Amino acid sequence: MTEAGTLVTLSRARRGQNLGGVGARPPQELLAGWVSASPSCPRHSQVPPIIFVMGGPGCGKGTQCKNMVTKYGFCHVGLGQLLGQEAQRSTQQGWQIRDIMLQGPLMPAGIILDMVSDNMLSCLESRGFLIDDFPWELRQAMEFEHIVGRAPSVVTVFDCSMETMLRVLHQGQGEHRADDSELAIHQSLDTHYTVCEPVLTFYQQNNLLRNILAEEAPENIFAKCCSVIESLQ
């Protein structure tokens, strides 16, 4: 089965949906939508790149993802924004996500992987994918590879001091995000440093990790992001 077909099958099977109606578009056609005709599009194994974007909350990766989307035509799968939107819905899953965000523990892997796969499927004609704030743990990384059929093209991590992230997050409290309480901020930072460390080590050992110093001017940070992307050509 092709990569796109596997993504469709496992995404729907995960939720127990009937697969009999999947064939509106054949897997080969779906996969073809992943390959851009533009010669300027970075390639990885003949399919658009999949780039994981990691870093602590408040490190500025969301802003840089928007810049990369504008320049390269990538699809930005921003988990923080998606979870925030879902938390505002009056649904069982929305209430569950809101409670978890308020309490601070890790979001269940099933919720995260469903959101990632569903959003990738919604923009299969993209020139590439920026999956922001993922993965949070090795289990998510391994299951993603099982769903998609390959590892990410590269994993970028934004290095930023605890002091800088705390300052940015405190400034953002005016946005009334569900996870912006003082306790949740510290829990989120602690989770990033504790839980994500094995993930970063894993990708470093596989020569996929690229560190970006996020304490510089935004234009300098963006230039480094562009260098990482263009190294995939």
Coordinates of C-alpha atoms in Angstrom, one line a residue:
M1 CA 0.0 0.0 0.0
T2 CA 1.2 3.5 -0.7
E3 CA 2.2 6.0 2.0
A4 CA -1.0 8.1 1.5
G5 CA -3.2 5.0 1.3
T6 CA -1.7 3.8 4.6
L7 CA -2.4 7.1 6.2
V8 CA -6.0 7.0 5.1
T9 CA -6.6 3.4 6.2
L10 CA -5.0 3.7 9.6
S11 CA -6.5 7.1 10.3
R12 CA -10.0 5.8 9.7
A13 CA -9.4 2.4 11.2
R14 CA -8.1 4.1 14.4
R15 CA -11.6 5.5 14.9
G16 CA -13.4 2.2 13.9
Q17 CA -14.8 3.6 10.7
N18 CA -16.0 1.4 7.8
L19 CA -13.2 1.3 5.2
G20 CA -15.5 0.1 2.4
G21 CA -16.0 3.7 1.1
V22 CA -12.4 4.7 1.0
G23 CA -12.0 4.3 -2.7
A24 CA -13.4 7.7 -3.9
R25 CA -9.8 8.5 -4.9
P26 CA -7.3 5.6 -5.3
P27 CA -4.2 5.6 -3.1
Q28 CA -2.0 6.2 -6.1
E29 CA -3.9 9.4 -6.9
L30 CA -3.6 10.5 -3.3
L31 CA 0.1 9.9 -3.3
A32 CA 0.5 11.8 -6.6
G33 CA -1.0 14.8 -4.9
W34 CA 1.9 14.8 -2.4
V35 CA 4.5 15.3 -5.1
S36 CA 4.8 18.9 -6.3
A37 CA 5.6 19.7 -9.9
S38 CA 7.7 22.7 -8.8
P39 CA 11.4 22.1 -9.2
S40 CA 12.0 24.5 -6.3
C41 CA 10.2 22.2 -3.9
P42 CA 12.6 20.4 -1.5
R43 CA 12.3 16.6 -2.0
H44 CA 12.8 13.7 0.3
S45 CA 12.5 10.2 -1.2
Q46 CA 10.4 11.6 -4.1
V47 CA 7.6 12.8 -1.7
P48 CA 7.2 16.2 0.0
P49 CA 9.2 16.6 3.2
I50 CA 7.7 16.0 6.6
I51 CA 9.4 18.2 9.1
F52 CA 8.8 17.9 12.8
V53 CA 9.2 21.2 14.7
M54 CA 10.0 20.9 18.4
G55 CA 10.8 23.3 21.2
G56 CA 9.4 24.5 24.5
P57 CA 6.2 26.6 24.7
G58 CA 7.0 30.3 23.9
C59 CA 10.2 29.6 21.9
G60 CA 8.8 31.2 18.7
K61 CA 8.4 28.1 16.5
G62 CA 4.8 28.9 15.6
T63 CA 5.9 32.3 14.2
Q64 CA 8.7 30.7 12.1
C65 CA 6.3 28.0 10.9
K66 CA 4.1 30.7 9.5
N67 CA 7.1 32.2 7.7
M68 CA 8.0 28.8 6.2
V69 CA 4.4 28.2 5.0
T70 CA 4.5 31.6 3.2
K71 CA 7.9 30.9 1.5
Y72 CA 7.6 27.2 0.7
G73 CA 3.9 26.5 0.5
F74 CA 4.0 23.9 3.2
C75 CA 1.0 22.7 5.3
H76 CA 1.4 23.8 8.9
V77 CA -0.1 21.3 11.3
G78 CA 0.0 23.3 14.6
L79 CA -1.0 21.0 17.4
G80 CA -1.2 23.8 20.0
Q81 CA -3.7 25.7 17.9
L82 CA -5.7 22.6 17.0
L83 CA -5.9 21.5 20.6
G84 CA -6.9 25.0 21.6
Q85 CA -9.7 25.1 19.0
E86 CA -10.9 21.7 20.0
A87 CA -11.0 22.6 23.7
Q88 CA -13.5 25.4 22.9
R89 CA -16.0 22.9 21.4
S90 CA -18.9 21.7 23.5
T91 CA -18.1 18.0 22.8
Q92 CA -16.9 15.2 24.9
Q93 CA -13.5 15.3 23.4
G94 CA -13.4 19.1 23.7
W95 CA -14.1 18.9 27.4
Q96 CA -11.5 16.1 27.8
I97 CA -8.9 18.2 26.1
R98 CA -9.7 21.3 28.1
D99 CA -9.4 19.3 31.4
I100 CA -6.1 17.9 30.4
M101 CA -4.8 21.3 29.3
L102 CA -5.8 22.8 32.7
Q103 CA -4.2 19.9 34.6
G104 CA -1.0 19.8 32.6
P105 CA -0.3 16.1 31.8
L106 CA 0.4 14.8 28.4
M107 CA -2.4 14.6 25.9
P108 CA -3.4 10.9 25.0
A109 CA -1.4 9.7 22.0
G110 CA -4.6 8.7 20.2
I111 CA -6.0 12.3 20.2
I112 CA -2.7 13.7 19.0
L113 CA -2.2 11.2 16.2
D114 CA -5.8 11.5 14.9
M115 CA -5.3 15.3 14.7
V116 CA -2.0 15.0 12.8
S117 CA -3.2 12.4 10.3
D118 CA -6.5 14.1 9.7
N119 CA -4.8 17.5 9.0
M120 CA -2.2 15.9 6.7
L121 CA -5.1 14.2 4.8
S122 CA -6.8 17.6 4.4
C123 CA -3.9 19.0 2.5
L124 CA -2.3 16.2 0.5
E125 CA -1.4 18.5 -2.4
S126 CA 0.9 20.5 -0.1
R127 CA 4.6 20.8 -1.0
G128 CA 5.5 19.6 2.4
F129 CA 4.3 19.3 6.0
L130 CA 5.4 21.2 9.1
I131 CA 4.2 19.3 12.1
D132 CA 4.5 21.8 15.0
D133 CA 4.9 20.6 18.6
F134 CA 5.2 16.9 17.7
P135 CA 6.1 14.3 18.9
W136 CA 5.9 14.6 22.6
E137 CA 7.1 11.1 23.4
L138 CA 8.7 8.2 21.6
R139 CA 5.5 6.2 21.4
Q140 CA 4.0 9.0 19.2
A141 CA 7.1 9.1 17.0
M142 CA 7.0 5.3 16.5
E143 CA 3.3 5.2 15.7
F144 CA 3.5 8.1 13.3
E145 CA 6.1 6.2 11.3
H146 CA 3.8 3.2 11.4
I147 CA 0.9 5.2 10.1
V148 CA 2.8 7.2 7.4
G149 CA 5.3 4.5 6.4
R150 CA 8.5 6.5 6.9
A151 CA 10.4 8.7 9.3
P152 CA 10.3 12.5 9.2
S153 CA 12.7 14.1 6.7
V154 CA 14.2 16.2 9.5
V155 CA 13.5 17.2 13.1
T156 CA 14.1 20.8 14.0
V157 CA 14.3 21.9 17.7
F158 CA 14.3 25.5 18.8
D159 CA 16.7 26.1 21.6
C160 CA 15.5 28.8 23.9
S161 CA 16.2 29.6 27.6
M162 CA 13.6 28.9 30.3
E163 CA 13.6 32.6 31.2
T164 CA 12.7 33.7 27.6
M165 CA 9.9 31.1 27.3
L166 CA 8.4 32.1 30.7
R167 CA 8.5 35.8 29.7
V168 CA 6.8 35.1 26.4
L169 CA 4.1 32.8 28.0
H170 CA 3.3 35.4 30.7
Q171 CA 2.9 38.1 27.9
G172 CA 0.5 35.7 26.2
Q173 CA -1.8 35.3 29.2
G174 CA -4.0 38.1 27.8
E175 CA -5.1 35.7 25.1
H176 CA -7.0 33.6 27.7
R177 CA -5.6 30.3 26.6
A178 CA -6.8 27.4 28.7
D179 CA -3.3 26.3 29.6
D180 CA -1.8 29.7 30.5
S181 CA -2.2 29.6 34.3
E182 CA 1.1 30.0 36.3
L183 CA 1.1 26.3 37.3
A184 CA 0.3 25.0 33.8
I185 CA 3.1 27.1 32.3
H186 CA 5.7 25.5 34.7
Q187 CA 4.2 22.1 34.1
S188 CA 4.4 22.6 30.4
L189 CA 8.0 23.6 30.5
D190 CA 8.9 20.7 32.9
T191 CA 7.1 18.3 30.6
H192 CA 9.0 19.6 27.6
Y193 CA 12.4 19.1 29.2
T194 CA 11.6 15.8 30.9
V195 CA 9.5 13.9 28.4
C196 CA 10.9 15.2 25.1
E197 CA 14.5 14.5 26.0
P198 CA 14.3 10.8 24.9
V199 CA 12.7 11.9 21.6
L200 CA 15.5 14.4 20.9
T201 CA 18.1 11.8 21.8
F202 CA 16.4 9.3 19.4
Y203 CA 16.4 11.7 16.5
Q204 CA 20.0 12.8 17.2
Q205 CA 21.1 9.2 17.1
N206 CA 19.4 8.8 13.7
N207 CA 21.1 12.0 12.4
L208 CA 17.7 13.7 11.9
L209 CA 18.0 16.4 14.6
R210 CA 18.8 20.0 13.7
N211 CA 19.2 22.6 16.5
I212 CA 18.2 26.2 15.9
L213 CA 19.2 28.8 18.4
A214 CA 15.9 30.7 19.0
E215 CA 17.4 33.6 21.1
E216 CA 18.5 35.6 18.0
A217 CA 16.6 38.1 15.9
P218 CA 13.6 36.6 14.1
E219 CA 15.1 37.1 10.6
N220 CA 18.2 35.3 11.7
I221 CA 16.2 32.4 13.0
F222 CA 14.2 32.2 9.8
A223 CA 17.4 32.1 7.8
K224 CA 18.5 29.1 9.7
C225 CA 15.1 27.4 9.2
C226 CA 15.4 28.0 5.5
S227 CA 18.9 26.5 5.5
V228 CA 17.5 23.3 7.1
I229 CA 14.7 23.0 4.5
E230 CA 16.9 23.7 1.5
S231 CA 19.4 21.1 2.7
L232 CA 16.7 18.5 1.9
Q233 CA 16.9 19.3 -1.8

